[in-house]
């Protein structure tokens, strides 16, 4: 089931995120306190509102981007692929703490050791049927190949990403078989590529703002479709689009601060859905 | 050759009689076609009475029946004397091939072609689809139409008949034949009528076939037996009815696997003795739950287990374990702690690299399957296996235009391009306009992407020419099997062809599903004991790669036909799978070339028209240019829809895939949620497959690679050698080749060695069309627009000394149904073949479905207006050449062939049609096509009835082709045609008239 999860891995944000986190373009300074509040709200939703077992790793001041756990590991079913992030400063995010956390969840952990490979989890879109891997500044072909070798059951198609940091900077899954896609030219082009490469037909939800197209979909027992999306205060037009999803439980989440350092909603957690007994 | 006419006609009559009879058995399914048929019959009678032809029963029949045999293509435009020519021309290449293969008997072969082959056929009644050249079309057509109407049940009838005449020893064969499609039966009938010959001394050859369970089947076959005979025997041995998903493989050079072509003699395909084959799944059903019988699923499971263990079908650890656990459940039943001790599992192999951990997992999972019957376990196995991304993907090594190693994967949905493990591109069948190969290059021509204007051709370099051809054939077969309702006619009727005429001749998935719905037998008993059997067979028998345990033990030493897989295995042992050849990472830009051909065409209708022409050209012959084919045959129109069809839609099985698994029960019959077709609608639709297209001319090409063709040039009276225009990219290449490597250019008519082959996947599956339209995007609307514009046409064609004016598609819409109009004259011109009729009917129907949103506009009587006019007689086309991937030198050039033809197209149409795109589709009530003919005129009338919003509408479309040696007053002919149309249908209005005139200038070609 797409979006099914019972565990989530998150990581607290270090203060260094304000000054040292990587960013695509200069923007306003990150208000740490506010960023922390937003993040706590986010984690609170996962833990309390949705009832996930949240494993929260401590912040590491030497890893300013460590809050964006998504980039560090790709988890699908019972296999976790520890990535080799494209930004050298982030490579340590993958070590120890993350590995231990994933192993503690009884995941079959695979490490990406090839020094020619780079892969950011933010470039990996798993649709429930197949993977799309954005070939971006952070992710290369070799990284995608290793992903394909790790998740052999699924087709892995590559999608060139030029104008954005990650593939998921402008898209994400918003439901089973439903891709939320931004309106920018780059986003639409990427969607076309994905459609062409796929044997499956996805529904698409076109979101006016690229950043808002990154939303977090979950399928929670007794709650059904749950969608965490950017708050109307941030992206009023996009929020209206999400509000049309009648079957979804919609949870607006503000992500103002972390967005300044290229953080999106999916970036801050790794969802785990081990079909347990397997 | 001419002597066969008599018997042929006779046979034909026989077949005709049979058809309505048998159709009665399944009235609901056949009703539509039956109706059509009747109408046609009536029409024919009327027709002949109005023409000077005597109305005696036999004469018109034989004439009519012979006509179709000439094919719907060029031939109908040929004078009779030329037609004879044609039959020779076709026979020749074949003989040539024989000569090559046997190195003697050329003359004898020529002479015995008809009678002896027939006699032979008698001996192997199951050999389907074997026809002598001239009448094959009619045969096939009949087989098609009858197969549509009575998929399986009527067999008993034929069998009875045969038993009377056939020698007793052949009974067995006939039993096998029972399950054959009608194709076989018509052949058999024909054979009965054919002169009997004393059986020759029969030489037999021993065949060995490795079966999926690891056992070996062997039998003696007559030396000249066709592939079908062997395949049928094997299937009979296996008790397999749903056999169309399977095939026989043989290995060439121990690593190249080839599919045995059922329609060809085995000895022409496999060169070395002994004859060793492997029984293999050929078309992996996208949704195995749609298979009717458990035994079929079982064989599919066996194949998949083999695929998994050999690494061809990669899976994750968990999937290996899960599939393995279902295997255990299916073969051992419920887990029993006493019986199944710790090492019960070790005799099974589930994965290329099986670990203890995996075995533990398998056991753990096995315990959870308690209660599943073997059939249910198999079903579960398949439900999980079918989701694997490489399920059913047939991989071929290739290089892209930059020489980068890639893999081409052919599957049910289309062509996938992989680089290492990654999918880097995908071309769904609906996106592909043409598939061709030329020497070791393989090309696909794809529709223009959105916002793009031109089609592009993408070339790949295969390791060698045979690999290219193999890939091409696999593509042709997959496309036909999965996308078409019924197979295309092989292009045998072509006057001049080069390259492979290969077409898939078996049943399509749609047909096989339909047929298997009629399977009515108790679920056959079979034992799922592959692993044990395998272990036993280890003592010496030359076992194929088949089963897990075998593989495990023998992988290093696998020999003979299994070499290929052994190699794979060896690789796997090293922890590598085939796809991981690990080449440097580089995004391989596929070579894209654009056709500039449409550039000069600005006028709307014109443009469309030309596009059709191109398509037609590419399709029917590879040696012509754009302009020669301006016959706006309906099929072209249809293709134009297709051409502009938007993105492929989800396939049926895609949708089904989502639906939960329903456990299959033994011997389930009856209708299921059907695939692309079911029931009566199928019957009606089936003729989509015919390659159709009215081809009015044949051409020769300079530098063609077949000697025969050159002879033709010498003999032919009206061909003009023409340099290919756009559609002839490949041909242009061939020219180059022939100049550079002349050794190849003259003698490559041997059937297995064609240098080139083309295939155009027509996406005629009506449901697709409908679905596509329903999705209602701009493309679809555009398509409608096109259609509306071009549907009706009046054409005139002047060809060489002959002249043709075709006035067609004078369209009328109203609540009246009129029979076709016959223009009087002396019968000389060939009528459309029945195939063509069917075809047209189908196309019409399809069109109707596409455009009947327009019908409301059509009822208005408007004087025709000219909206587009003639195009320049000489068109410059730009040639595109695909560069060879390995030699980095671009050989592409721009050549501007001068076309020795004058064509002119004038379209008149009601303005209403323009704005009429859109609107919802009505419901098609009926569609029929009537053909009548006279001296120099052929009239085809399409009548389609639809209901839309409670209003029933009838649309009549006439196509009149006038051919003449002398000057024809076209204006008068046109006026006459319009007048007649109006007279006949006073309450209807003419909405569109297209005149197409084609004049061939002369033979003064320098070629």
PDB file of N, CA, C and O in Angstrom, chain A residues 186-223:
ATOM      1  N   UNK A 186       9.816  23.126 -15.647  1.00  0.00           N
ATOM      2  CA  UNK A 186      10.665  21.995 -15.310  1.00  0.00           C
ATOM      3  C   UNK A 186       9.866  20.853 -14.710  1.00  0.00           C
ATOM      4  O   UNK A 186      10.088  19.682 -15.036  1.00  0.00           O
ATOM      5  N   UNK A 187       8.920  21.209 -13.858  1.00  0.00           N
ATOM      6  CA  UNK A 187       8.111  20.178 -13.215  1.00  0.00           C
ATOM      7  C   UNK A 187       7.266  19.446 -14.242  1.00  0.00           C
ATOM      8  O   UNK A 187       7.186  18.211 -14.243  1.00  0.00           O
ATOM      9  N   UNK A 188       6.668  20.206 -15.130  1.00  0.00           N
ATOM     10  CA  UNK A 188       5.796  19.589 -16.123  1.00  0.00           C
ATOM     11  C   UNK A 188       6.594  18.704 -17.068  1.00  0.00           C
ATOM     12  O   UNK A 188       6.142  17.648 -17.500  1.00  0.00           O
ATOM     13  N   UNK A 189       7.768  19.167 -17.364  1.00  0.00           N
ATOM     14  CA  UNK A 189       8.613  18.384 -18.257  1.00  0.00           C
ATOM     15  C   UNK A 189       9.001  17.059 -17.592  1.00  0.00           C
ATOM     16  O   UNK A 189       8.975  15.990 -18.208  1.00  0.00           O
ATOM     17  N   UNK A 190       9.329  17.166 -16.330  1.00  0.00           N
ATOM     18  CA  UNK A 190       9.696  15.955 -15.604  1.00  0.00           C
ATOM     19  C   UNK A 190       8.512  14.990 -15.545  1.00  0.00           C
ATOM     20  O   UNK A 190       8.669  13.782 -15.694  1.00  0.00           O
ATOM     21  N   UNK A 191       7.341  15.551 -15.356  1.00  0.00           N
ATOM     22  CA  UNK A 191       6.156  14.693 -15.306  1.00  0.00           C
ATOM     23  C   UNK A 191       5.962  13.974 -16.634  1.00  0.00           C
ATOM     24  O   UNK A 191       5.652  12.780 -16.673  1.00  0.00           O
ATOM     25  N   UNK A 192       6.170  14.689 -17.706  1.00  0.00           N
ATOM     26  CA  UNK A 192       6.037  14.064 -19.030  1.00  0.00           C
ATOM     27  C   UNK A 192       7.015  12.919 -19.170  1.00  0.00           C
ATOM     28  O   UNK A 192       6.677  11.849 -19.678  1.00  0.00           O
ATOM     29  N   UNK A 193       8.206  13.173 -18.721  1.00  0.00           N
ATOM     30  CA  UNK A 193       9.204  12.107 -18.797  1.00  0.00           C
ATOM     31  C   UNK A 193       8.736  10.895 -18.003  1.00  0.00           C
ATOM     32  O   UNK A 193       8.810   9.763 -18.474  1.00  0.00           O
ATOM     33  N   UNK A 194       8.244  11.169 -16.832  1.00  0.00           N
ATOM     34  CA  UNK A 194       7.810  10.053 -15.993  1.00  0.00           C
ATOM     35  C   UNK A 194       6.652   9.297 -16.644  1.00  0.00           C
ATOM     36  O   UNK A 194       6.616   8.077 -16.633  1.00  0.00           O
ATOM     37  N   UNK A 195       5.760  10.063 -17.227  1.00  0.00           N
ATOM     38  CA  UNK A 195       4.620   9.397 -17.879  1.00  0.00           C
ATOM     39  C   UNK A 195       5.092   8.533 -19.042  1.00  0.00           C
ATOM     40  O   UNK A 195       4.607   7.439 -19.262  1.00  0.00           O
ATOM     41  N   UNK A 196       6.034   9.066 -19.751  1.00  0.00           N
ATOM     42  CA  UNK A 196       6.525   8.313 -20.902  1.00  0.00           C
ATOM     43  C   UNK A 196       7.229   7.027 -20.479  1.00  0.00           C
ATOM     44  O   UNK A 196       7.125   5.997 -21.121  1.00  0.00           O
ATOM     45  N   UNK A 197       7.931   7.119 -19.384  1.00  0.00           N
ATOM     46  CA  UNK A 197       8.730   5.971 -18.963  1.00  0.00           C
ATOM     47  C   UNK A 197       7.918   4.893 -18.281  1.00  0.00           C
ATOM     48  O   UNK A 197       8.409   3.800 -18.064  1.00  0.00           O
ATOM     49  N   UNK A 198       6.723   5.240 -17.912  1.00  0.00           N
ATOM     50  CA  UNK A 198       6.002   4.313 -17.057  1.00  0.00           C
ATOM     51  C   UNK A 198       4.987   3.477 -17.814  1.00  0.00           C
ATOM     52  O   UNK A 198       4.331   3.953 -18.731  1.00  0.00           O
ATOM     53  N   UNK A 199       4.873   2.256 -17.389  1.00  0.00           N
ATOM     54  CA  UNK A 199       3.817   1.396 -17.910  1.00  0.00           C
ATOM     55  C   UNK A 199       2.500   1.691 -17.201  1.00  0.00           C
ATOM     56  O   UNK A 199       1.459   1.235 -17.620  1.00  0.00           O
ATOM     57  N   UNK A 200       2.588   2.389 -16.130  1.00  0.00           N
ATOM     58  CA  UNK A 200       1.388   2.656 -15.349  1.00  0.00           C
ATOM     59  C   UNK A 200       0.871   4.051 -15.666  1.00  0.00           C
ATOM     60  O   UNK A 200       1.609   4.907 -16.113  1.00  0.00           O
ATOM     61  N   UNK A 201      -0.364   4.222 -15.384  1.00  0.00           N
ATOM     62  CA  UNK A 201      -0.948   5.549 -15.563  1.00  0.00           C
ATOM     63  C   UNK A 201      -1.209   6.134 -14.198  1.00  0.00           C
ATOM     64  O   UNK A 201      -1.899   5.529 -13.385  1.00  0.00           O
ATOM     65  N   UNK A 202      -0.666   7.270 -13.983  1.00  0.00           N
ATOM     66  CA  UNK A 202      -0.884   7.936 -12.704  1.00  0.00           C
ATOM     67  C   UNK A 202      -1.850   9.086 -12.905  1.00  0.00           C
ATOM     68  O   UNK A 202      -1.898   9.698 -13.959  1.00  0.00           O
ATOM     69  N   UNK A 203      -2.574   9.344 -11.865  1.00  0.00           N
ATOM     70  CA  UNK A 203      -3.347  10.570 -11.871  1.00  0.00           C
ATOM     71  C   UNK A 203      -2.400  11.670 -11.442  1.00  0.00           C
ATOM     72  O   UNK A 203      -1.441  11.428 -10.718  1.00  0.00           O
ATOM     73  N   UNK A 204      -2.695  12.860 -11.900  1.00  0.00           N
ATOM     74  CA  UNK A 204      -1.830  13.943 -11.458  1.00  0.00           C
ATOM     75  C   UNK A 204      -2.649  15.032 -10.804  1.00  0.00           C
ATOM     76  O   UNK A 204      -3.802  15.268 -11.152  1.00  0.00           O
ATOM     77  N   UNK A 205      -2.020  15.657  -9.873  1.00  0.00           N
ATOM     78  CA  UNK A 205      -2.645  16.777  -9.169  1.00  0.00           C
ATOM     79  C   UNK A 205      -1.703  17.939  -9.397  1.00  0.00           C
ATOM     80  O   UNK A 205      -0.580  17.947  -8.877  1.00  0.00           O
ATOM     81  N   UNK A 206      -2.134  18.860 -10.208  1.00  0.00           N
ATOM     82  CA  UNK A 206      -1.234  19.959 -10.534  1.00  0.00           C
ATOM     83  C   UNK A 206      -1.368  21.047  -9.482  1.00  0.00           C
ATOM     84  O   UNK A 206      -2.462  21.542  -9.204  1.00  0.00           O
ATOM     85  N   UNK A 207      -0.251  21.382  -8.899  1.00  0.00           N
ATOM     86  CA  UNK A 207      -0.214  22.338  -7.795  1.00  0.00           C
ATOM     87  C   UNK A 207       0.431  23.625  -8.321  1.00  0.00           C
ATOM     88  O   UNK A 207       1.489  23.572  -8.950  1.00  0.00           O
ATOM     89  N   UNK A 208      -0.209  24.747  -8.077  1.00  0.00           N
ATOM     90  CA  UNK A 208       0.329  26.004  -8.619  1.00  0.00           C
ATOM     91  C   UNK A 208       1.784  26.261  -8.222  1.00  0.00           C
ATOM     92  O   UNK A 208       2.571  26.715  -9.043  1.00  0.00           O
ATOM     93  N   UNK A 209       2.108  25.968  -6.992  1.00  0.00           N
ATOM     94  CA  UNK A 209       3.473  26.264  -6.539  1.00  0.00           C
ATOM     95  C   UNK A 209       4.288  24.985  -6.465  1.00  0.00           C
ATOM     96  O   UNK A 209       3.880  24.009  -5.845  1.00  0.00           O
ATOM     97  N   UNK A 210       5.453  25.026  -7.078  1.00  0.00           N
ATOM     98  CA  UNK A 210       6.307  23.836  -7.064  1.00  0.00           C
ATOM     99  C   UNK A 210       6.587  23.348  -5.642  1.00  0.00           C
ATOM    100  O   UNK A 210       6.500  22.151  -5.361  1.00  0.00           O
ATOM    101  N   UNK A 211       6.920  24.301  -4.774  1.00  0.00           N
ATOM    102  CA  UNK A 211       7.308  23.897  -3.417  1.00  0.00           C
ATOM    103  C   UNK A 211       6.161  23.208  -2.694  1.00  0.00           C
ATOM    104  O   UNK A 211       6.363  22.280  -1.915  1.00  0.00           O
ATOM    105  N   UNK A 212       4.950  23.645  -3.006  1.00  0.00           N
ATOM    106  CA  UNK A 212       3.794  23.055  -2.339  1.00  0.00           C
ATOM    107  C   UNK A 212       3.474  21.671  -2.885  1.00  0.00           C
ATOM    108  O   UNK A 212       2.743  20.895  -2.261  1.00  0.00           O
ATOM    109  N   UNK A 213       4.005  21.380  -4.062  1.00  0.00           N
ATOM    110  CA  UNK A 213       3.746  20.062  -4.642  1.00  0.00           C
ATOM    111  C   UNK A 213       4.475  18.972  -3.876  1.00  0.00           C
ATOM    112  O   UNK A 213       4.255  17.793  -4.099  1.00  0.00           O
ATOM    113  N   UNK A 214       5.347  19.367  -3.011  1.00  0.00           N
ATOM    114  CA  UNK A 214       5.958  18.381  -2.127  1.00  0.00           C
ATOM    115  C   UNK A 214       5.088  18.278  -0.885  1.00  0.00           C
ATOM    116  O   UNK A 214       5.061  19.163  -0.032  1.00  0.00           O
ATOM    117  N   UNK A 215       4.344  17.197  -0.836  1.00  0.00           N
ATOM    118  CA  UNK A 215       3.469  16.977   0.301  1.00  0.00           C
ATOM    119  C   UNK A 215       3.739  15.567   0.807  1.00  0.00           C
ATOM    120  O   UNK A 215       4.454  14.804   0.177  1.00  0.00           O
ATOM    121  N   UNK A 216       3.176  15.259   1.927  1.00  0.00           N
ATOM    122  CA  UNK A 216       3.490  13.958   2.527  1.00  0.00           C
ATOM    123  C   UNK A 216       2.211  13.148   2.661  1.00  0.00           C
ATOM    124  O   UNK A 216       1.309  13.501   3.426  1.00  0.00           O
ATOM    125  N   UNK A 217       2.171  12.101   1.905  1.00  0.00           N
ATOM    126  CA  UNK A 217       0.972  11.266   1.914  1.00  0.00           C
ATOM    127  C   UNK A 217       1.181  10.041   2.794  1.00  0.00           C
ATOM    128  O   UNK A 217       2.232   9.387   2.741  1.00  0.00           O
ATOM    129  N   UNK A 218       0.189   9.723   3.567  1.00  0.00           N
ATOM    130  CA  UNK A 218       0.240   8.510   4.377  1.00  0.00           C
ATOM    131  C   UNK A 218      -1.100   7.802   4.304  1.00  0.00           C
ATOM    132  O   UNK A 218      -2.138   8.431   4.087  1.00  0.00           O
ATOM    133  N   UNK A 219      -1.028   6.532   4.467  1.00  0.00           N
ATOM    134  CA  UNK A 219      -2.255   5.748   4.525  1.00  0.00           C
ATOM    135  C   UNK A 219      -2.271   5.077   5.885  1.00  0.00           C
ATOM    136  O   UNK A 219      -1.520   4.144   6.142  1.00  0.00           O
ATOM    137  N   UNK A 220      -3.097   5.603   6.736  1.00  0.00           N
ATOM    138  CA  UNK A 220      -3.082   5.178   8.134  1.00  0.00           C
ATOM    139  C   UNK A 220      -4.350   4.386   8.441  1.00  0.00           C
ATOM    140  O   UNK A 220      -5.450   4.828   8.108  1.00  0.00           O
ATOM    141  N   UNK A 221      -4.157   3.241   9.058  1.00  0.00           N
ATOM    142  CA  UNK A 221      -5.346   2.450   9.403  1.00  0.00           C
ATOM    143  C   UNK A 221      -6.320   3.295  10.229  1.00  0.00           C
ATOM    144  O   UNK A 221      -5.904   4.059  11.095  1.00  0.00           O
ATOM    145  N   UNK A 222      -7.566   3.169   9.924  1.00  0.00           N
ATOM    146  CA  UNK A 222      -8.655   3.891  10.590  1.00  0.00           C
ATOM    147  C   UNK A 222      -8.717   5.373  10.221  1.00  0.00           C
ATOM    148  O   UNK A 222      -9.651   6.059  10.586  1.00  0.00           O
ATOM    149  N   UNK A 223      -7.704   5.854   9.556  1.00  0.00           N
ATOM    150  CA  UNK A 223      -7.762   7.264   9.168  1.00  0.00           C
ATOM    151  C   UNK A 223      -7.807   7.398   7.642  1.00  0.00           C
ATOM    152  O   UNK A 223      -8.233   8.408   7.113  1.00  0.00           O
TER     153      UNK A 223
END
